[in-house]
Tab-separated table of C-alpha atoms and ligand atoms in Angstrom:
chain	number	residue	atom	x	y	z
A	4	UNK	CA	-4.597	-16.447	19.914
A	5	UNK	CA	-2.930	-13.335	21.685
A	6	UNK	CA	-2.092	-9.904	20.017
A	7	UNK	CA	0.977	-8.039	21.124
A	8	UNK	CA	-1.129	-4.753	21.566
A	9	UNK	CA	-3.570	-6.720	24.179
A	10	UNK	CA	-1.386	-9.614	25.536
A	11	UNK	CA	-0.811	-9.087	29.193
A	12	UNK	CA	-1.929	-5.174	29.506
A	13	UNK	CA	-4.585	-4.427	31.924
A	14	UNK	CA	-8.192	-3.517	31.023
A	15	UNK	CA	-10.186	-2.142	33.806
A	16	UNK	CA	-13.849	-2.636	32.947
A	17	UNK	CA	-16.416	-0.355	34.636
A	18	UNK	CA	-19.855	-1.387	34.255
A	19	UNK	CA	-23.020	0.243	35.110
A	20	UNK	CA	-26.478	-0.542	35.485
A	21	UNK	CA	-28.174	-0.632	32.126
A	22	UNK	CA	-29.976	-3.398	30.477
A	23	UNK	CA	-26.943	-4.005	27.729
A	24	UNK	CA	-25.118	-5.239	30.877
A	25	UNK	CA	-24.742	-8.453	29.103
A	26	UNK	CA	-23.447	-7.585	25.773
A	27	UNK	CA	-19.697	-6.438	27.986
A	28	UNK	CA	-20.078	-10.470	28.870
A	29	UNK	CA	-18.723	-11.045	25.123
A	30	UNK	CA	-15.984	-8.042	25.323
A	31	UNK	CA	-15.048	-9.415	28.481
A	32	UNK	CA	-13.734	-12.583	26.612
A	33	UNK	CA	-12.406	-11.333	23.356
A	34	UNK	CA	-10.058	-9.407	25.089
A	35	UNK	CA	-8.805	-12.678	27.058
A	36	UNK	CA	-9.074	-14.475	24.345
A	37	UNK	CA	-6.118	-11.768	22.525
A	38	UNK	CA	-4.279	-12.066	26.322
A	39	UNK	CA	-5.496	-9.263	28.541
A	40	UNK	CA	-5.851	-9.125	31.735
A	41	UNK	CA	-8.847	-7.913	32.442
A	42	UNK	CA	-10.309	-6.494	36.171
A	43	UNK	CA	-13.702	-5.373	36.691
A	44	UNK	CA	-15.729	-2.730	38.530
A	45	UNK	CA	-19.288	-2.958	38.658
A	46	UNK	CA	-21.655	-0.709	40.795
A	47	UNK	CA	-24.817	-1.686	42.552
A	48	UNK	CA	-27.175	-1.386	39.344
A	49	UNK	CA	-25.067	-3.144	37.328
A	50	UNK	CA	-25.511	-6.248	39.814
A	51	UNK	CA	-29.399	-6.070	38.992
A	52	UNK	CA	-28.386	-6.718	35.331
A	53	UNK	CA	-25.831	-9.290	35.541
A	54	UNK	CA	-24.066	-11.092	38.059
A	55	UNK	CA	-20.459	-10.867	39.393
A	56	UNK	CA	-20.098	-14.544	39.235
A	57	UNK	CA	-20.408	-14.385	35.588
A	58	UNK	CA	-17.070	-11.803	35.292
A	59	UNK	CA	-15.255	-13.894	37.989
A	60	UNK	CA	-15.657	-16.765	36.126
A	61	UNK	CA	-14.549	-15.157	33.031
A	62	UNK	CA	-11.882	-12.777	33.974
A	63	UNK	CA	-9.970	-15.165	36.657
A	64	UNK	CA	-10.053	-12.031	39.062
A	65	UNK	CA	-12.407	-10.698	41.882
A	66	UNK	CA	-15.035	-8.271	40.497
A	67	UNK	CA	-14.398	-5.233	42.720
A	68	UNK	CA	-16.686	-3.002	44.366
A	69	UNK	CA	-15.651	-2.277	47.756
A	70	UNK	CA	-13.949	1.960	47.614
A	71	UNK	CA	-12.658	0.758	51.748
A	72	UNK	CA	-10.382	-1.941	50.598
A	73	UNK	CA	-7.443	-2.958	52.787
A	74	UNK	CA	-3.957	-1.556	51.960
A	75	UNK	CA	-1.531	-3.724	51.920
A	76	UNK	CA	2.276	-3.290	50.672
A	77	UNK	CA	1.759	-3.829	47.056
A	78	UNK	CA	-2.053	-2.115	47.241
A	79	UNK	CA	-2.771	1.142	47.795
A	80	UNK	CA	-6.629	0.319	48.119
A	81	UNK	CA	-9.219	1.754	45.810
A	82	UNK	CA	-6.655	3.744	43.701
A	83	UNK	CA	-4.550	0.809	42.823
A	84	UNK	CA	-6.916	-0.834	40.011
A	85	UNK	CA	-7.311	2.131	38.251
A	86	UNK	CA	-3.099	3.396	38.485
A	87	UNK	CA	-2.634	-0.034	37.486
A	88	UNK	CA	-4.412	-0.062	34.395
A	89	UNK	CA	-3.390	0.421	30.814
A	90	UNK	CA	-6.980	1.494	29.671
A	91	UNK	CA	-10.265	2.300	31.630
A	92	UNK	CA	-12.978	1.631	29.784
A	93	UNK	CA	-17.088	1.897	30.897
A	94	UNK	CA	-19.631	-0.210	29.495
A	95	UNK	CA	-22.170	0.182	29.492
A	96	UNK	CA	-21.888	3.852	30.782
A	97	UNK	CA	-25.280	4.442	31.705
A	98	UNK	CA	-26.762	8.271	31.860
A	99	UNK	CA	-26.117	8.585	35.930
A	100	UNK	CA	-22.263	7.464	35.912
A	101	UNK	CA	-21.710	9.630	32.897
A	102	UNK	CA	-23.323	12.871	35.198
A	103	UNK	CA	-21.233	11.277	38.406
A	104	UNK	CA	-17.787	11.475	35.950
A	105	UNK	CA	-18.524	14.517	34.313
A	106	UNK	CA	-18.472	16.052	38.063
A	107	UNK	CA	-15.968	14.340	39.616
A	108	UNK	CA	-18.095	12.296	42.253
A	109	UNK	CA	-16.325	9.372	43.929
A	110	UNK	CA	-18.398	7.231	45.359
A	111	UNK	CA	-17.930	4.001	44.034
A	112	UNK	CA	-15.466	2.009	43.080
A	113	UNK	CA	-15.833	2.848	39.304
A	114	UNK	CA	-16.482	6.983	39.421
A	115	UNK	CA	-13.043	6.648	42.283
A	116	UNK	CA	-11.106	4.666	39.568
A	117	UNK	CA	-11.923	7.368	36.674
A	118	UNK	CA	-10.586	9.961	38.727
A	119	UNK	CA	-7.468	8.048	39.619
A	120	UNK	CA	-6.647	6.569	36.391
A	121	UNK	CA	-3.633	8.400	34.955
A	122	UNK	CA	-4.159	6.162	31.415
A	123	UNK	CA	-6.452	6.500	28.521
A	124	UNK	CA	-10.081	6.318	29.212
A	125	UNK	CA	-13.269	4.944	27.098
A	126	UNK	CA	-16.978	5.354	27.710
A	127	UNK	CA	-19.238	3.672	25.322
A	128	UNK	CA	-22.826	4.969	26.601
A	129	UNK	CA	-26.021	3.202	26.358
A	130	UNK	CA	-29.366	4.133	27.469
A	131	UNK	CA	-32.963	4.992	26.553
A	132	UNK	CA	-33.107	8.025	23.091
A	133	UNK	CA	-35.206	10.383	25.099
A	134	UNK	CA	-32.137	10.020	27.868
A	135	UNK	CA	-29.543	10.340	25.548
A	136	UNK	CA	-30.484	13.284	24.206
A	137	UNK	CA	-31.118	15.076	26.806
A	138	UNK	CA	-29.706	18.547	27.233
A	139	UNK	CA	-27.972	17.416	30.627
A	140	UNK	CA	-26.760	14.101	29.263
A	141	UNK	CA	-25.387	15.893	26.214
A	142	UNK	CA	-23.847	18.918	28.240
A	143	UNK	CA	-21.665	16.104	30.334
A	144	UNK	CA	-20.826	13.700	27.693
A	145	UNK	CA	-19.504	17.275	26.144
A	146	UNK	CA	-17.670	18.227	29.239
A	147	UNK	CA	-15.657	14.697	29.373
A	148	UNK	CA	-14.981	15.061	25.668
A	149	UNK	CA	-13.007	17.942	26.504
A	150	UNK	CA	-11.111	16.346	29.302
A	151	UNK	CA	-9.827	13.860	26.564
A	152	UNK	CA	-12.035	11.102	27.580
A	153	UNK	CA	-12.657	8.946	24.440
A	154	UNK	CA	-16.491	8.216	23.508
A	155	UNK	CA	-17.673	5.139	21.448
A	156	UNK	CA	-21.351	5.797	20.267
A	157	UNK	CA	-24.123	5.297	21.223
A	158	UNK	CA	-25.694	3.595	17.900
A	159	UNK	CA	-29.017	4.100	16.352
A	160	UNK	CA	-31.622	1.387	16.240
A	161	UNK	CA	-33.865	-0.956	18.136
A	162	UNK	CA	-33.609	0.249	22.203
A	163	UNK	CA	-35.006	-2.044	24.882
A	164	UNK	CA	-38.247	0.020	25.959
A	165	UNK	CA	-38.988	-1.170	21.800
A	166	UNK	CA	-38.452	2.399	20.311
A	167	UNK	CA	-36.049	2.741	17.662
A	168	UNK	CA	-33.361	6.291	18.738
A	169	UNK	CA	-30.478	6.512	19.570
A	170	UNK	CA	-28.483	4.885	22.792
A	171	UNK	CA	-27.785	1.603	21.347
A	172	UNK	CA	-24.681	0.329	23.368
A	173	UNK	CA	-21.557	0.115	20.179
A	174	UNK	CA	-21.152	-3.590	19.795
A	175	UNK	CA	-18.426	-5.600	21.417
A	176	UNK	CA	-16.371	-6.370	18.295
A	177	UNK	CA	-16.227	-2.167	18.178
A	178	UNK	CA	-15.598	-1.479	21.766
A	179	UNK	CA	-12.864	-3.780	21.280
A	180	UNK	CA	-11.395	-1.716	17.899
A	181	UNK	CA	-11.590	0.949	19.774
A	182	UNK	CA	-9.686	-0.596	22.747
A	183	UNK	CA	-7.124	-1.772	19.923
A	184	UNK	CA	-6.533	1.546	18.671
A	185	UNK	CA	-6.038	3.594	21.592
A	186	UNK	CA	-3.376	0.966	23.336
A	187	UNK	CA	-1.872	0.932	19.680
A	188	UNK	CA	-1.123	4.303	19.749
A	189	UNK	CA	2.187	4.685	21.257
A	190	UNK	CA	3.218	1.528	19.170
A	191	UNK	CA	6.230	1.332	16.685
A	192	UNK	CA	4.116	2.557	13.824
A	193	UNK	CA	3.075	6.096	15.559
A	194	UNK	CA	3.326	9.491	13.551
A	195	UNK	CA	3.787	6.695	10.208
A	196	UNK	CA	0.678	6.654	7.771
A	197	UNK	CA	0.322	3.364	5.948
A	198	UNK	CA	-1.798	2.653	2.912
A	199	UNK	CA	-3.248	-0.846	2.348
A	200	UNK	CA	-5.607	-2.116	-0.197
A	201	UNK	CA	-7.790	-4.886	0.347
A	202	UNK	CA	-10.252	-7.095	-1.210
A	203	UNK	CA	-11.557	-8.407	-4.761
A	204	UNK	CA	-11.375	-5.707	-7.436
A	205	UNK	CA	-14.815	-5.916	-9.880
A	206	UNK	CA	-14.357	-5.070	-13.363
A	207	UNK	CA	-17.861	-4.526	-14.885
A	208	UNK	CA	-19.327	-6.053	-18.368
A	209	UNK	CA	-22.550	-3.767	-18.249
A	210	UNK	CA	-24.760	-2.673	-15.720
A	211	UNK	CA	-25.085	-6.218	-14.025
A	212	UNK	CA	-22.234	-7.977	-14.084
A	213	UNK	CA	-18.524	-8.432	-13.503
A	214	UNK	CA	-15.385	-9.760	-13.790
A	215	UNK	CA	-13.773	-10.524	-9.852
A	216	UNK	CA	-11.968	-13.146	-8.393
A	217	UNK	CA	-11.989	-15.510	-4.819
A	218	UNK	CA	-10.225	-13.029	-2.446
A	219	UNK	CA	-12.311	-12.646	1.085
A	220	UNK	CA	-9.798	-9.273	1.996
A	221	UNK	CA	-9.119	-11.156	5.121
A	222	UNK	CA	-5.210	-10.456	4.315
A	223	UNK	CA	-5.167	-6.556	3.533
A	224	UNK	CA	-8.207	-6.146	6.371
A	225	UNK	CA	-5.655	-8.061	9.261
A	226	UNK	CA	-3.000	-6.123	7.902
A	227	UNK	CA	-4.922	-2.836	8.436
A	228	UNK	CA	-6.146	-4.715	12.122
A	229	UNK	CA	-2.062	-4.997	12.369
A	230	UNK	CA	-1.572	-1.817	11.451
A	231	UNK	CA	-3.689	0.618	13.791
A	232	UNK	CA	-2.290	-2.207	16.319
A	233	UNK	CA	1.150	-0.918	16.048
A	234	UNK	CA	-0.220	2.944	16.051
A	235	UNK	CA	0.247	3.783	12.273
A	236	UNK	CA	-2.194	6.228	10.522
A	237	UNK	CA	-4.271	3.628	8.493
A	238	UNK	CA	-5.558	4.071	4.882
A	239	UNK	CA	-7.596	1.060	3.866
A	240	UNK	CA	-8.460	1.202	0.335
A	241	UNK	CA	-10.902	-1.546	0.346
A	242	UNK	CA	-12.396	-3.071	-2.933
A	243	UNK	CA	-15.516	-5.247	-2.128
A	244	UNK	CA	-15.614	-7.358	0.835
A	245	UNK	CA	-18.112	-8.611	3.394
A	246	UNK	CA	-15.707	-7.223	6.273
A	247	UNK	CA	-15.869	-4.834	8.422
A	248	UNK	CA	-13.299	-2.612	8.604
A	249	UNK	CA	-10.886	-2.118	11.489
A	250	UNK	CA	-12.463	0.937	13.467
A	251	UNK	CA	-10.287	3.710	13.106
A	252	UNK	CA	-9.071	3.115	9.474
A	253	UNK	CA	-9.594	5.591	7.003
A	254	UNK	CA	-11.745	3.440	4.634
A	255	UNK	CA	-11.626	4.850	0.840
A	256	UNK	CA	-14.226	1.801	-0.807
A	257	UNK	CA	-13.664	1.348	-4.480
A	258	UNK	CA	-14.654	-1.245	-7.106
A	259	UNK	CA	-12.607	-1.760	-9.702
A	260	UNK	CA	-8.345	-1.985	-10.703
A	261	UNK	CA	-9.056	1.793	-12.434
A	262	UNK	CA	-10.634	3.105	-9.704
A	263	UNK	CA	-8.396	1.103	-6.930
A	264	UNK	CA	-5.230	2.727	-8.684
A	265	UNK	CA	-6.478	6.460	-9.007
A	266	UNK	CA	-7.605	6.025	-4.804
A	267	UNK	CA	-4.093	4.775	-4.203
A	268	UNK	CA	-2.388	7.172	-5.646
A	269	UNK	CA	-3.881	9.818	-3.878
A	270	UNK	CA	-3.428	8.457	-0.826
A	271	UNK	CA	0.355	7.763	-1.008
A	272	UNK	CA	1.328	11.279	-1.281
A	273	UNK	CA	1.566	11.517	2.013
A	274	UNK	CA	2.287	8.588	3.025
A	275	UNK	CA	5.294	6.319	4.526
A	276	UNK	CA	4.750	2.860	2.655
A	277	UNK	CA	2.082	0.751	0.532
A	278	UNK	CA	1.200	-2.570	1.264
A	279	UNK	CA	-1.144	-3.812	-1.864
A	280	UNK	CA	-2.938	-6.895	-0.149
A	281	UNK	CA	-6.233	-6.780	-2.540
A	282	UNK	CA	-6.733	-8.653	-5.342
A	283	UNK	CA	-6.766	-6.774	-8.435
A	284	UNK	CA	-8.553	-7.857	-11.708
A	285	UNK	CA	-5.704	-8.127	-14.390
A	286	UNK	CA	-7.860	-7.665	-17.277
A	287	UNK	CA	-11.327	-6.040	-17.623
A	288	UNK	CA	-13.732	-5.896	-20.270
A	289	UNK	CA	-12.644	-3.448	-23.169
A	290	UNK	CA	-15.664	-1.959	-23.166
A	291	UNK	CA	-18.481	-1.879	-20.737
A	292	UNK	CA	-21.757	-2.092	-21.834
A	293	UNK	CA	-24.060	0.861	-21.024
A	294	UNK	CA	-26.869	-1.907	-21.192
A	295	UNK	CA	-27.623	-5.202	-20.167
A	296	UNK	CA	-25.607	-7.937	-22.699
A	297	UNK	CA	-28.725	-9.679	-24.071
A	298	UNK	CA	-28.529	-13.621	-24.494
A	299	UNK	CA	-28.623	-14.804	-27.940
A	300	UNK	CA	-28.775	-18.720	-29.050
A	301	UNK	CA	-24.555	-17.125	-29.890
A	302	UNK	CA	-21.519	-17.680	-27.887
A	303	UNK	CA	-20.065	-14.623	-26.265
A	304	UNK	CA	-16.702	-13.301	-26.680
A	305	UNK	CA	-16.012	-11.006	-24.202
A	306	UNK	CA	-12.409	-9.033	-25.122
A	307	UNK	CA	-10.304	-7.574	-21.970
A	308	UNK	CA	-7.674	-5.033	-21.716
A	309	UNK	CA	-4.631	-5.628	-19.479
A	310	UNK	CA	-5.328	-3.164	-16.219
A	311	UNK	CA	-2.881	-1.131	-14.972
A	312	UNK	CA	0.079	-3.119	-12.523
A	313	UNK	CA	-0.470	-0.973	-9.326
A	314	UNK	CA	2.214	-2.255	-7.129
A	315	UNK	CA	4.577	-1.898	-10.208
A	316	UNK	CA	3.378	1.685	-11.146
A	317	UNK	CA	2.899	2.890	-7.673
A	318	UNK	CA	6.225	5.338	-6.857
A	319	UNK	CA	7.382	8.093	-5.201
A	320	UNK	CA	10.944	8.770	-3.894
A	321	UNK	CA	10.841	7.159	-0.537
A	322	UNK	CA	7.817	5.433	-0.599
A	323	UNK	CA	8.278	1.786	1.197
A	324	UNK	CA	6.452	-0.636	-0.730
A	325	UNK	CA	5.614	-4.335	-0.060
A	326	UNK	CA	3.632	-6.793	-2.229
A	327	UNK	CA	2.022	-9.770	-2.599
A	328	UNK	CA	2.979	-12.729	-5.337
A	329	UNK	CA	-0.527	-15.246	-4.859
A	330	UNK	CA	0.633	-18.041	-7.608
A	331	UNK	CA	-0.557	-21.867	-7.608
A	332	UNK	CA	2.462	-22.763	-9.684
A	333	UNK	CA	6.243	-22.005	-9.558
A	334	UNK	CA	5.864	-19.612	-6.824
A	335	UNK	CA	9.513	-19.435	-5.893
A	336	UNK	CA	10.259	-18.339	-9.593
A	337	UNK	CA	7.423	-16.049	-10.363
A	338	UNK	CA	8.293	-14.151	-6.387
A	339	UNK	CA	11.642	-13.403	-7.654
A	340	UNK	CA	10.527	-12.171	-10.657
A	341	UNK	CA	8.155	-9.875	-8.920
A	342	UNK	CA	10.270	-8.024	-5.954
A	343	UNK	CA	12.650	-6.765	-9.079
A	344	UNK	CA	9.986	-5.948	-11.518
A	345	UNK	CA	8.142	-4.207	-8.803
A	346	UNK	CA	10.658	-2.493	-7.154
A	347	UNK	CA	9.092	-3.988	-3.505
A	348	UNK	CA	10.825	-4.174	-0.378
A	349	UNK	CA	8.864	-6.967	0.272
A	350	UNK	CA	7.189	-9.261	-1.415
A	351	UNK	CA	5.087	-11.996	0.690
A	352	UNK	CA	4.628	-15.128	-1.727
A	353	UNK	CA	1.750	-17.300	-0.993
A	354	UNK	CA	-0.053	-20.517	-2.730
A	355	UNK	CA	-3.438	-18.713	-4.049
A	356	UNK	CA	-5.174	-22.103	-3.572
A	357	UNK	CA	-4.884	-22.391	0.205
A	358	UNK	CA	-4.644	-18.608	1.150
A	359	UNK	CA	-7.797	-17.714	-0.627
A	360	UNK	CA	-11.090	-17.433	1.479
A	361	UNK	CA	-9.142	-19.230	4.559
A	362	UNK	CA	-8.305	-17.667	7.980
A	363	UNK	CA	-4.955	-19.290	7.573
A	364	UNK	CA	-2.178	-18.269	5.647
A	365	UNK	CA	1.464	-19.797	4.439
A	366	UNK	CA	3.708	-17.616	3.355
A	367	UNK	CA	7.534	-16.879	2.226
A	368	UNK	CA	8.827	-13.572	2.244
A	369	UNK	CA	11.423	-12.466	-0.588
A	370	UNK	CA	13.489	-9.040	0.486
A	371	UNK	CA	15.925	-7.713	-1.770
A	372	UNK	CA	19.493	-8.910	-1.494
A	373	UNK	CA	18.406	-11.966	1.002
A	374	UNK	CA	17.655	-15.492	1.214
A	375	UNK	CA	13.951	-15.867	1.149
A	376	UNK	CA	12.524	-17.159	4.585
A	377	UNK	CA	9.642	-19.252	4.916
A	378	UNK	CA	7.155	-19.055	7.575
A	379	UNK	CA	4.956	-22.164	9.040
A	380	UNK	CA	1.108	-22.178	8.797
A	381	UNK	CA	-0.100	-19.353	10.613
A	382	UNK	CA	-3.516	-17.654	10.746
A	383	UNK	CA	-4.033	-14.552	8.831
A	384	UNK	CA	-3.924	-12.130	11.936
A	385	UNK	CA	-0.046	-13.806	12.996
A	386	UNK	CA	0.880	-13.395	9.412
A	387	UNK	CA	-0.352	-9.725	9.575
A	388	UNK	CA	1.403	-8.942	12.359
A	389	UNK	CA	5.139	-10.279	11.012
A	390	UNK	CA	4.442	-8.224	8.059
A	391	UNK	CA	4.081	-5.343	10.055
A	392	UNK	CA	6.956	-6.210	12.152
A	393	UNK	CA	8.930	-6.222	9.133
A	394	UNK	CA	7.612	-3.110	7.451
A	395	UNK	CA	8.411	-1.822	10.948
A	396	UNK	CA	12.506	-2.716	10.706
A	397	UNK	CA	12.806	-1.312	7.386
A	398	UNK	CA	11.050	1.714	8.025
A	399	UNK	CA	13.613	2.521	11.211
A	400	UNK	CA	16.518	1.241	8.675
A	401	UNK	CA	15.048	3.558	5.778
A	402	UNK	CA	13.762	6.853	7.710
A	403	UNK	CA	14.294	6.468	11.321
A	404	UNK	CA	11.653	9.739	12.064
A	405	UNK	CA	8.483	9.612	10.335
A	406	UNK	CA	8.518	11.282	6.666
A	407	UNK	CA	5.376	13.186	7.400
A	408	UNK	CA	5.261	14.123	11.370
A	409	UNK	CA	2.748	16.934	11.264
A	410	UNK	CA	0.302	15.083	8.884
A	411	UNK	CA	-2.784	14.760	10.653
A	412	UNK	CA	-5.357	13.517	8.229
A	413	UNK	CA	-5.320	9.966	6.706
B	27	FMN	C1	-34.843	-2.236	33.523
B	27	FMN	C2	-33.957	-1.022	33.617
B	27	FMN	C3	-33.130	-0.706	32.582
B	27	FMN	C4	-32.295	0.403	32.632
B	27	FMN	N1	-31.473	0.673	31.584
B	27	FMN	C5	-30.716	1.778	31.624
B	27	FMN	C6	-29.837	2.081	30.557
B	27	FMN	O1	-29.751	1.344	29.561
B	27	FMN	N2	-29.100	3.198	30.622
B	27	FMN	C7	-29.172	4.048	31.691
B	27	FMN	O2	-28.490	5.085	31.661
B	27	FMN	N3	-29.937	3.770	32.745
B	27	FMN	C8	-30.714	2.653	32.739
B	27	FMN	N4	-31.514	2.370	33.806
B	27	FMN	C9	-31.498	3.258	34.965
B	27	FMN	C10	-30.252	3.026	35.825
B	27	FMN	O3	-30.195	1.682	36.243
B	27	FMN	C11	-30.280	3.966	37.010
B	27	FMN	O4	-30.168	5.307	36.550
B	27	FMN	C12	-29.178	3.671	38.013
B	27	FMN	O5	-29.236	4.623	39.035
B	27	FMN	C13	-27.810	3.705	37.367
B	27	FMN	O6	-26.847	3.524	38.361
B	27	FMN	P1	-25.292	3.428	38.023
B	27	FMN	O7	-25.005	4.518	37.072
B	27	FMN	O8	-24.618	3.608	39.329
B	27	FMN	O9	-25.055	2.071	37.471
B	27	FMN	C14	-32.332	1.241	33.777
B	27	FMN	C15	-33.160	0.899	34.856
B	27	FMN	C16	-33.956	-0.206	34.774
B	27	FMN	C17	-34.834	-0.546	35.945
């Protein structure tokens, strides 16, 4: 399954010679997996760690190492891989290679293409805590900050030599977020900020309990995915979920319908359009017990209050607004209903049955004033994307520059 912000640009990987070697092994194939292409560098300490075999096999390309390549008519020799590339990313970075960068040396293949790489560039360090933090390790990782060179981590926890510090390499799934997020940023989306919520409200009974409902947030967390994809200034107001977020989202985490709609109004101020993907309790418990609801040989009547309609509530002059209708009967009906009760620009109707807690989605999307059009069985992720392709067209249609150019915090 390909993603437009990965399919057919060109990673360079650079890896050096630390132990978490192996872990780029996984990156290496997520990103062909989403349709990279993807060329690697690795220098001589790297080779001790892993083998070039293993990236050949993986990335369909020669793992190159050799600065005295031959020029030919299309290759201008050990600058070409790195002028060539849409990102340049080194992982692991290891302490010496961060020094060599941070001083402009050239001599390999890897410190030549950092120097001749007019794109984006990513270092995701990993080495032993006493190494990371030391003064000259910090001073350089410092000095490339300020050239605009884009760091991911290290982590805290369990190193190899057994200690627990810092100088954990970030794990693939991240390095690939981050990956995400940089190519994203000249997408359509750029200078927009999006707010989407995500995720099974709870609506508590008394200390211990609660009222919630099937919803994974795979939905509203591919839509954010979607979102940073296509560049936009992300706001994920996520209510419980065993996701992780999208790196680079703003993540506001709430629990229940109340405290979903106070978080999403804040954030919409500023904002170009709200996609509500979550799953919000209708009703919650009229009053919540301070203490645990004792059993008793009784039944229990618990009463509920209607919560407030978010979606419906949700306006400001401007705002772009698209919703979700999850029904398991007389969908068509109930959709219609909803995009004029709501006052949506788009509502995306699914069957609650089959879209909840599946990667796969079915959906048919109603828009004001036009036929509704339904889309096959697609995973989550596709379905993501077309809904950001279509918040895309109306926001050109609607406010061809962004509402809020100079906002810079999500
Ligand atoms: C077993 C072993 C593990 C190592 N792990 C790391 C590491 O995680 N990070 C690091 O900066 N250096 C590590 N080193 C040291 C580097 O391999 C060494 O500094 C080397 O010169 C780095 O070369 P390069 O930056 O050209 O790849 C390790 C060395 C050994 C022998």
């Amino acid at each position: 399954m390909t993603s437009p912000v990965l399919n057919d640009r060109r990673v360079l990987l650079g890896v050096s010679g630390g132990i978490a070697a192996y872990k780029v092994i996984e990156l290496v194939r997520m990103l062909r997996t989403l349709g990279a292409r993807v060329d690697v560098t690795m220098t001589g300490a790297a080779e001790q760690f892993v083998t070039a075999t293993t990236f050949e096999t993986l990335t369909r390309q020669p793992v190159r190492r050799d600065v005295f390549e031959q020029w030919t008519e299309t290759d201008a020799g050990h600058v070409s891989l790195a002028e060539n590339a849409d990102i340049l990313v080194i992982a692991p970075a290891t302490a010496n290679t961060i020094a060599k960068i941070a001083h402009g040396f050239a001599d390999d293949m890897l410190t030549v293409s950092v120097l001749a790489c007019p794109g984006p560039v990513l270092i995701a360090p990993a080495m032993d805590h006493h190494m990371y933090l030391n003064q000259a390790t910090q001073a350089n990782l410092e000095t490339l900050r300020s050239r605009g060179i884009e760091i991911l981590g290290p982590e805290e926890g369990e190193l190899a030599s057994g200690i627990l510090g810092h100088g954990r390499l970030s794990p693939p799934e991240q390095i690939l977020g981050k990956i995400r997020s940089i190519l994203g940023r000249t997408g359509p989306l750029a200078g927009r900020k999006i707010v989407v919520s995500s995720g099974a409200t709870r609506e508590p009974i008394d200390p211990i309990r609660f009222i919630t409902n099937r919803s994974s947030g795979r939905m509203g967390h591919a839509i954010a995915q979607a979102l940073i994809d296509a560049g936009a200034r992300t706001t994920l107001v996520s209510a419980p979920t065993d996701l992780d977020p999208p790196i680079d989202s703003h993540v506001v985490n709430v629990e229940s319908a109340g405290d979903m709609h106070e978080a999403v109004a804040s954030h919409i101020r500023d904002a170009d359009a709200l996609i509500m993907a979550a799953a919000v309790g209708d009703y919650a418990p009229t009053g919540v017990s301070q203490e645990k609801v004792k059993k008793t040989e009784q039944d229990l009547s618990i009463e509920l209050t209607r919560t407030v309609d978010i979606l419906a509530t949700t306006q400001r002059p401007g705002l772009i607004k698209i919703g979700f209708a999850a029904e398991t009967a007389n969908l068509v009906e109930y959709a219609r209903q909803k995009l004029t009760s709501k006052g949506v620009d788009l509502l995306v109707a699914n069957d609650a049955r089959l879209a909840m807690a599946s990667d796969e989605n079915q959906a048919t999307f109603f828009r004001p004033g036009r036929e509704p059009e339904e889309l096959p069985l697609m995973s989550k992720a596709d379905l993501a994307r077309r809904i950001v392709e279509e918040l895309s067209q109306i926001l050109r249609a609607e406010h061809p520059e962004p509402e809020f150019p100079d906002a810079t915090t999500t």
